[in-house]
Amino acid sequence: MRCLRSVAAQAYATFEVGSAQAKFLRHIGKHSRISQADLARATDTAPTLTGRALETLVERGWVRRKRSEEDRREYVLELTASGQRTRARVEEAREEIIGRIAKALDEKDVEDFDRIAKKILAVFEGSVS
């Protein structure tokens, strides 16, 4: 996982986006309007890290943050046009990484991975088979 995160970080760095910021851009883009608290929960990111990463996205003009009309204590996030373009670049970089991984694996590798992943998940579900 560290290796994949490193590859992703390098790809995103070419357009000055960190991995957490890329994750936020993708998630905000998929959910159009989301609260900052919901974003932190959905991405399993600490609220303080979420706030810091969002500050940069807001400063760059990629994310618009405004008070929720339903709950004035919350902020609602949405991508700007520039944010949508950056999100598209993030998605392209991600797809390229996925494509490179897929090319490196043959059918047996995928079957082995699936078998191993199921065993690992079973351990966490408490039912090893």
Tab-separated table of N, CA and C in Angstrom:
chain	number	residue	atom	x	y	z
A	1	MET	N	0.821	-1.196	0.000
A	1	MET	CA	0.000	0.000	0.000
A	1	MET	C	0.865	1.260	0.000
A	2	ARG	N	1.961	1.206	0.745
A	2	ARG	CA	2.837	2.387	0.771
A	2	ARG	C	3.366	2.697	-0.615
A	3	CYS	N	3.716	1.642	-1.337
A	3	CYS	CA	4.245	1.822	-2.694
A	3	CYS	C	3.191	2.471	-3.586
A	4	LEU	N	1.958	1.992	-3.517
A	4	LEU	CA	0.882	2.576	-4.334
A	4	LEU	C	0.609	4.022	-3.935
A	5	ARG	N	0.638	4.288	-2.639
A	5	ARG	CA	0.428	5.673	-2.185
A	5	ARG	C	1.539	6.579	-2.701
A	6	SER	N	2.756	6.061	-2.716
A	6	SER	CA	3.891	6.834	-3.204
A	6	SER	C	3.750	7.138	-4.698
A	7	VAL	N	3.341	6.136	-5.467
A	7	VAL	CA	3.135	6.332	-6.905
A	7	VAL	C	2.042	7.369	-7.139
A	8	ALA	N	0.944	7.257	-6.390
A	8	ALA	CA	-0.154	8.223	-6.527
A	8	ALA	C	0.316	9.621	-6.133
A	9	ALA	N	1.054	9.721	-5.047
A	9	ALA	CA	1.552	11.029	-4.593
A	9	ALA	C	2.433	11.671	-5.654
A	10	GLN	N	3.271	10.866	-6.293
A	10	GLN	CA	4.132	11.393	-7.359
A	10	GLN	C	3.309	11.879	-8.545
A	11	ALA	N	2.287	11.117	-8.909
A	11	ALA	CA	1.440	11.508	-10.039
A	11	ALA	C	0.688	12.800	-9.736
A	12	TYR	N	0.137	12.906	-8.527
A	12	TYR	CA	-0.617	14.098	-8.153
A	12	TYR	C	0.298	15.311	-7.975
A	13	ALA	N	1.520	15.069	-7.570
A	13	ALA	CA	2.467	16.165	-7.330
A	13	ALA	C	2.755	16.949	-8.607
A	14	THR	N	2.586	16.324	-9.757
A	14	THR	CA	2.853	17.032	-11.015
A	14	THR	C	1.915	18.215	-11.202
A	15	PHE	N	0.750	18.192	-10.551
A	15	PHE	CA	-0.130	19.359	-10.598
A	15	PHE	C	-0.429	19.878	-9.199
A	16	GLU	N	0.535	19.670	-8.298
A	16	GLU	CA	0.563	20.250	-6.957
A	16	GLU	C	-0.661	19.912	-6.106
A	17	VAL	N	-1.010	18.636	-6.079
A	17	VAL	CA	-2.102	18.151	-5.254
A	17	VAL	C	-1.563	17.018	-4.397
A	18	GLY	N	-1.820	17.078	-3.105
A	18	GLY	CA	-1.433	15.990	-2.217
A	18	GLY	C	-2.460	14.865	-2.268
A	19	SER	N	-2.112	13.724	-1.714
A	19	SER	CA	-3.018	12.573	-1.754
A	19	SER	C	-4.335	12.846	-1.026
A	20	ALA	N	-4.260	13.481	0.144
A	20	ALA	CA	-5.489	13.797	0.881
A	20	ALA	C	-6.349	14.776	0.084
A	21	GLN	N	-5.709	15.767	-0.516
A	21	GLN	CA	-6.451	16.740	-1.313
A	21	GLN	C	-7.104	16.069	-2.518
A	22	ALA	N	-6.385	15.136	-3.146
A	22	ALA	CA	-6.938	14.406	-4.290
A	22	ALA	C	-8.167	13.610	-3.856
A	23	LYS	N	-8.056	12.962	-2.704
A	23	LYS	CA	-9.179	12.185	-2.175
A	23	LYS	C	-10.385	13.103	-1.932
A	24	PHE	N	-10.133	14.282	-1.380
A	24	PHE	CA	-11.222	15.222	-1.103
A	24	PHE	C	-11.851	15.744	-2.398
A	25	LEU	N	-11.023	16.077	-3.380
A	25	LEU	CA	-11.551	16.553	-4.659
A	25	LEU	C	-12.442	15.489	-5.300
A	26	ARG	N	-11.990	14.250	-5.270
A	26	ARG	CA	-12.779	13.156	-5.843
A	26	ARG	C	-14.109	13.015	-5.103
A	27	HIS	N	-14.048	13.036	-3.787
A	27	HIS	CA	-15.256	12.811	-2.997
A	27	HIS	C	-16.244	13.974	-3.115
A	28	ILE	N	-15.750	15.184	-3.042
A	28	ILE	CA	-16.631	16.348	-3.182
A	28	ILE	C	-17.263	16.343	-4.575
A	29	GLY	N	-16.471	16.013	-5.577
A	29	GLY	CA	-16.988	15.963	-6.944
A	29	GLY	C	-18.081	14.924	-7.124
A	30	LYS	N	-17.959	13.803	-6.451
A	30	LYS	CA	-18.967	12.741	-6.565
A	30	LYS	C	-20.250	13.096	-5.830
A	31	HIS	N	-20.139	13.901	-4.781
A	31	HIS	CA	-21.294	14.201	-3.938
A	31	HIS	C	-21.739	15.654	-4.058
A	32	SER	N	-21.269	16.351	-5.027
A	32	SER	CA	-21.576	17.750	-5.350
A	32	SER	C	-21.628	18.695	-4.153
A	33	ARG	N	-22.474	18.474	-3.185
A	33	ARG	CA	-22.525	19.331	-1.995
A	33	ARG	C	-22.448	18.420	-0.783
A	34	ILE	N	-21.424	18.632	0.022
A	34	ILE	CA	-21.225	17.789	1.203
A	34	ILE	C	-20.702	18.661	2.330
A	35	SER	N	-21.071	18.338	3.539
A	35	SER	CA	-20.570	19.122	4.667
A	35	SER	C	-19.135	18.709	4.959
A	36	GLN	N	-18.410	19.601	5.596
A	36	GLN	CA	-17.023	19.320	5.949
A	36	GLN	C	-16.958	18.133	6.913
A	37	ALA	N	-17.888	18.070	7.858
A	37	ALA	CA	-17.921	16.958	8.811
A	37	ALA	C	-18.205	15.637	8.101
A	38	ASP	N	-19.140	15.638	7.153
A	38	ASP	CA	-19.453	14.418	6.405
A	38	ASP	C	-18.272	13.985	5.538
A	39	LEU	N	-17.558	14.948	4.986
A	39	LEU	CA	-16.371	14.628	4.186
A	39	LEU	C	-15.323	13.936	5.045
A	40	ALA	N	-15.086	14.461	6.232
A	40	ALA	CA	-14.106	13.859	7.142
A	40	ALA	C	-14.514	12.425	7.475
A	41	ARG	N	-15.786	12.225	7.793
A	41	ARG	CA	-16.274	10.870	8.121
A	41	ARG	C	-16.181	9.939	6.917
A	42	ALA	N	-16.623	10.407	5.760
A	42	ALA	CA	-16.667	9.569	4.558
A	42	ALA	C	-15.282	9.150	4.085
A	43	THR	N	-14.298	9.995	4.303
A	43	THR	CA	-12.933	9.683	3.860
A	43	THR	C	-12.068	9.152	4.992
A	44	ASP	N	-12.685	8.966	6.158
A	44	ASP	CA	-11.972	8.453	7.330
A	44	ASP	C	-10.717	9.284	7.611
A	45	THR	N	-10.925	10.602	7.636
A	45	THR	CA	-9.833	11.551	7.848
A	45	THR	C	-10.144	12.371	9.095
A	46	ALA	N	-9.129	12.618	9.898
A	46	ALA	CA	-9.312	13.425	11.102
A	46	ALA	C	-9.857	14.799	10.726
A	47	PRO	N	-10.810	15.315	11.498
A	47	PRO	CA	-11.390	16.633	11.184
A	47	PRO	C	-10.351	17.746	11.065
A	48	THR	N	-9.310	17.712	11.890
A	48	THR	CA	-8.290	18.776	11.806
A	48	THR	C	-7.516	18.678	10.496
A	49	LEU	N	-7.165	17.460	10.072
A	49	LEU	CA	-6.468	17.282	8.792
A	49	LEU	C	-7.389	17.687	7.648
A	50	THR	N	-8.654	17.344	7.757
A	50	THR	CA	-9.625	17.721	6.727
A	50	THR	C	-9.665	19.238	6.588
A	51	GLY	N	-9.744	19.934	7.710
A	51	GLY	CA	-9.783	21.396	7.683
A	51	GLY	C	-8.545	22.002	7.056
A	52	ARG	N	-7.372	21.484	7.434
A	52	ARG	CA	-6.110	22.027	6.883
A	52	ARG	C	-6.018	21.781	5.380
A	53	ALA	N	-6.342	20.560	4.942
A	53	ALA	CA	-6.254	20.241	3.510
A	53	ALA	C	-7.265	21.064	2.721
A	54	LEU	N	-8.436	21.274	3.297
A	54	LEU	CA	-9.453	22.064	2.610
A	54	LEU	C	-9.047	23.523	2.477
A	55	GLU	N	-8.338	24.054	3.471
A	55	GLU	CA	-7.887	25.454	3.399
A	55	GLU	C	-7.118	25.688	2.110
A	56	THR	N	-6.211	24.782	1.789
A	56	THR	CA	-5.412	24.919	0.573
A	56	THR	C	-6.303	24.858	-0.660
A	57	LEU	N	-7.262	23.919	-0.665
A	57	LEU	CA	-8.157	23.793	-1.817
A	57	LEU	C	-9.018	25.034	-1.987
A	58	VAL	N	-9.439	25.634	-0.881
A	58	VAL	CA	-10.233	26.861	-0.930
A	58	VAL	C	-9.366	28.017	-1.425
A	59	GLU	N	-8.144	28.123	-0.877
A	59	GLU	CA	-7.230	29.208	-1.284
A	59	GLU	C	-6.912	29.140	-2.771
A	60	ARG	N	-6.797	27.943	-3.315
A	60	ARG	CA	-6.498	27.788	-4.742
A	60	ARG	C	-7.720	28.011	-5.627
A	61	GLY	N	-8.870	28.158	-4.998
A	61	GLY	CA	-10.084	28.399	-5.760
A	61	GLY	C	-10.701	27.138	-6.340
A	62	TRP	N	-10.359	25.988	-5.809
A	62	TRP	CA	-10.884	24.716	-6.305
A	62	TRP	C	-12.142	24.282	-5.568
A	63	VAL	N	-12.264	24.720	-4.317
A	63	VAL	CA	-13.426	24.357	-3.497
A	63	VAL	C	-14.053	25.622	-2.955
A	64	ARG	N	-15.374	25.663	-2.996
A	64	ARG	CA	-16.138	26.754	-2.413
A	64	ARG	C	-16.705	26.223	-1.098
A	65	ARG	N	-16.475	26.972	-0.032
A	65	ARG	CA	-16.981	26.577	1.285
A	65	ARG	C	-17.902	27.683	1.779
A	66	LYS	N	-19.136	27.286	2.082
A	66	LYS	CA	-20.070	28.283	2.588
A	66	LYS	C	-20.935	27.655	3.678
A	67	ARG	N	-21.553	28.518	4.477
A	67	ARG	CA	-22.409	28.047	5.568
A	67	ARG	C	-23.626	27.327	4.993
A	68	SER	N	-23.989	26.242	5.644
A	68	SER	CA	-25.175	25.491	5.258
A	68	SER	C	-26.416	26.318	5.565
A	69	GLU	N	-27.373	26.292	4.665
A	69	GLU	CA	-28.634	26.997	4.909
A	69	GLU	C	-29.492	26.240	5.917
A	70	GLU	N	-29.332	24.899	5.955
A	70	GLU	CA	-30.109	24.076	6.882
A	70	GLU	C	-29.561	24.141	8.304
A	71	ASP	N	-28.241	24.150	8.428
A	71	ASP	CA	-27.593	24.163	9.742
A	71	ASP	C	-26.441	25.158	9.677
A	72	ARG	N	-26.630	26.327	10.218
A	72	ARG	CA	-25.645	27.406	10.114
A	72	ARG	C	-24.317	27.072	10.805
A	73	ARG	N	-24.281	26.002	11.591
A	73	ARG	CA	-23.024	25.586	12.230
A	73	ARG	C	-22.117	24.839	11.261
A	74	GLU	N	-22.684	24.307	10.182
A	74	GLU	CA	-21.940	23.493	9.228
A	74	GLU	C	-21.513	24.289	8.010
A	75	TYR	N	-20.424	23.806	7.401
A	75	TYR	CA	-19.995	24.336	6.117
A	75	TYR	C	-20.342	23.319	5.043
A	76	VAL	N	-20.803	23.811	3.908
A	76	VAL	CA	-21.087	22.973	2.753
A	76	VAL	C	-19.983	23.217	1.731
A	77	LEU	N	-19.501	22.130	1.151
A	77	LEU	CA	-18.405	22.205	0.194
A	77	LEU	C	-18.895	21.846	-1.193
A	78	GLU	N	-18.371	22.545	-2.184
A	78	GLU	CA	-18.652	22.194	-3.576
A	78	GLU	C	-17.458	22.610	-4.421
A	79	LEU	N	-17.272	21.913	-5.535
A	79	LEU	CA	-16.157	22.229	-6.417
A	79	LEU	C	-16.508	23.416	-7.301
A	80	THR	N	-15.517	24.254	-7.542
A	80	THR	CA	-15.650	25.337	-8.509
A	80	THR	C	-15.339	24.750	-9.886
A	81	ALA	N	-15.479	25.541	-10.926
A	81	ALA	CA	-15.133	25.077	-12.279
A	81	ALA	C	-13.665	24.666	-12.330
A	82	SER	N	-12.813	25.456	-11.706
A	82	SER	CA	-11.384	25.126	-11.649
A	82	SER	C	-11.160	23.839	-10.859
A	83	GLY	N	-11.925	23.657	-9.792
A	83	GLY	CA	-11.846	22.432	-9.002
A	83	GLY	C	-12.282	21.219	-9.797
A	84	GLN	N	-13.291	21.387	-10.634
A	84	GLN	CA	-13.753	20.286	-11.493
A	84	GLN	C	-12.648	19.878	-12.469
A	85	ARG	N	-11.945	20.869	-13.010
A	85	ARG	CA	-10.848	20.557	-13.935
A	85	ARG	C	-9.718	19.827	-13.212
A	86	THR	N	-9.405	20.275	-11.999
A	86	THR	CA	-8.354	19.612	-11.227
A	86	THR	C	-8.791	18.203	-10.849
A	87	ARG	N	-10.049	18.046	-10.473
A	87	ARG	CA	-10.573	16.712	-10.159
A	87	ARG	C	-10.440	15.799	-11.374
A	88	ALA	N	-10.721	16.316	-12.553
A	88	ALA	CA	-10.591	15.516	-13.775
A	88	ALA	C	-9.141	15.052	-13.959
A	89	ARG	N	-8.202	15.925	-13.653
A	89	ARG	CA	-6.779	15.547	-13.757
A	89	ARG	C	-6.434	14.470	-12.738
A	90	VAL	N	-6.983	14.586	-11.528
A	90	VAL	CA	-6.775	13.577	-10.489
A	90	VAL	C	-7.322	12.232	-10.965
A	91	GLU	N	-8.525	12.249	-11.516
A	91	GLU	CA	-9.151	11.009	-12.007
A	91	GLU	C	-8.330	10.393	-13.137
A	92	GLU	N	-7.820	11.229	-14.037
A	92	GLU	CA	-6.985	10.727	-15.136
A	92	GLU	C	-5.711	10.078	-14.600
A	93	ALA	N	-5.070	10.717	-13.640
A	93	ALA	CA	-3.852	10.160	-13.045
A	93	ALA	C	-4.154	8.834	-12.359
A	94	ARG	N	-5.257	8.789	-11.661
A	94	ARG	CA	-5.669	7.566	-10.961
A	94	ARG	C	-5.950	6.439	-11.953
A	95	GLU	N	-6.660	6.752	-13.028
A	95	GLU	CA	-6.964	5.748	-14.048
A	95	GLU	C	-5.684	5.230	-14.710
A	96	GLU	N	-4.731	6.120	-14.905
A	96	GLU	CA	-3.457	5.708	-15.496
A	96	GLU	C	-2.729	4.727	-14.576
A	97	ILE	N	-2.733	5.006	-13.289
A	97	ILE	CA	-2.093	4.111	-12.314
A	97	ILE	C	-2.796	2.754	-12.320
A	98	ILE	N	-4.117	2.770	-12.305
A	98	ILE	CA	-4.887	1.522	-12.323
A	98	ILE	C	-4.586	0.739	-13.600
A	99	GLY	N	-4.508	1.434	-14.717
A	99	GLY	CA	-4.184	0.787	-15.992
A	99	GLY	C	-2.813	0.145	-15.983
A	100	ARG	N	-1.847	0.837	-15.420
A	100	ARG	CA	-0.487	0.280	-15.341
A	100	ARG	C	-0.461	-0.967	-14.473
A	101	ILE	N	-1.206	-0.946	-13.376
A	101	ILE	CA	-1.269	-2.121	-12.497
A	101	ILE	C	-1.929	-3.280	-13.239
A	102	ALA	N	-3.045	-2.991	-13.908
A	102	ALA	CA	-3.781	-4.039	-14.620
A	102	ALA	C	-2.931	-4.689	-15.704
A	103	LYS	N	-2.112	-3.898	-16.397
A	103	LYS	CA	-1.250	-4.448	-17.442
A	103	LYS	C	-0.194	-5.387	-16.869
A	104	ALA	N	0.215	-5.124	-15.633
A	104	ALA	CA	1.283	-5.928	-15.025
A	104	ALA	C	0.778	-7.270	-14.502
A	105	LEU	N	-0.549	-7.397	-14.331
A	105	LEU	CA	-1.109	-8.618	-13.756
A	105	LEU	C	-1.751	-9.482	-14.829
A	106	ASP	N	-1.470	-10.783	-14.759
A	106	ASP	CA	-2.175	-11.693	-15.650
A	106	ASP	C	-3.364	-12.291	-14.896
A	107	GLU	N	-4.120	-13.159	-15.554
A	107	GLU	CA	-5.331	-13.710	-14.955
A	107	GLU	C	-5.035	-14.475	-13.669
A	108	LYS	N	-3.954	-15.209	-13.641
A	108	LYS	CA	-3.580	-15.978	-12.438
A	108	LYS	C	-3.270	-15.024	-11.283
A	109	ASP	N	-2.563	-13.951	-11.567
A	109	ASP	CA	-2.253	-12.960	-10.528
A	109	ASP	C	-3.541	-12.398	-9.921
A	110	VAL	N	-4.499	-12.082	-10.776
A	110	VAL	CA	-5.769	-11.520	-10.297
A	110	VAL	C	-6.501	-12.551	-9.442
A	111	GLU	N	-6.516	-13.814	-9.878
A	111	GLU	CA	-7.154	-14.877	-9.093
A	111	GLU	C	-6.470	-15.042	-7.741
A	112	ASP	N	-5.131	-15.039	-7.745
A	112	ASP	CA	-4.376	-15.154	-6.487
A	112	ASP	C	-4.680	-13.975	-5.566
A	113	PHE	N	-4.692	-12.779	-6.131
A	113	PHE	CA	-4.986	-11.593	-5.327
A	113	PHE	C	-6.370	-11.696	-4.711
A	114	ASP	N	-7.337	-12.091	-5.513
A	114	ASP	CA	-8.711	-12.222	-5.027
A	114	ASP	C	-8.785	-13.249	-3.897
A	115	ARG	N	-8.119	-14.369	-4.066
A	115	ARG	CA	-8.112	-15.417	-3.043
A	115	ARG	C	-7.478	-14.906	-1.752
A	116	ILE	N	-6.352	-14.240	-1.859
A	116	ILE	CA	-5.646	-13.719	-0.683
A	116	ILE	C	-6.459	-12.616	-0.003
A	117	ALA	N	-7.028	-11.725	-0.794
A	117	ALA	CA	-7.841	-10.637	-0.230
A	117	ALA	C	-9.026	-11.191	0.547
A	118	LYS	N	-9.663	-12.244	0.019
A	118	LYS	CA	-10.792	-12.861	0.722
A	118	LYS	C	-10.353	-13.443	2.056
A	119	LYS	N	-9.173	-14.054	2.097
A	119	LYS	CA	-8.665	-14.605	3.359
A	119	LYS	C	-8.415	-13.495	4.373
A	120	ILE	N	-7.825	-12.417	3.913
A	120	ILE	CA	-7.532	-11.298	4.814
A	120	ILE	C	-8.826	-10.691	5.347
A	121	LEU	N	-9.795	-10.481	4.473
A	121	LEU	CA	-11.079	-9.922	4.908
A	121	LEU	C	-11.789	-10.862	5.879
A	122	ALA	N	-11.677	-12.157	5.651
A	122	ALA	CA	-12.308	-13.135	6.535
A	122	ALA	C	-11.735	-13.040	7.949
A	123	VAL	N	-10.435	-12.764	8.052
A	123	VAL	CA	-9.806	-12.620	9.369
A	123	VAL	C	-10.451	-11.467	10.132
A	124	PHE	N	-10.707	-10.375	9.440
A	124	PHE	CA	-11.291	-9.212	10.088
A	124	PHE	C	-12.792	-9.381	10.327
A	125	GLU	N	-13.410	-10.283	9.623
A	125	GLU	CA	-14.821	-10.585	9.856
A	125	GLU	C	-14.977	-11.687	10.886
A	126	GLY	N	-13.833	-12.297	11.287
A	126	GLY	CA	-13.855	-13.322	12.328
A	126	GLY	C	-14.239	-14.704	11.844
A	127	SER	N	-14.205	-14.922	10.526
A	127	SER	CA	-14.581	-16.240	9.989
A	127	SER	C	-13.572	-16.718	8.963
A	128	VAL	N	-12.425	-17.192	9.438
A	128	VAL	CA	-11.373	-17.680	8.544
A	128	VAL	C	-11.812	-19.018	7.950
A	129	SER	N	-11.682	-19.148	6.641
A	129	SER	CA	-12.050	-20.426	5.991
A	129	SER	C	-10.844	-21.115	5.420
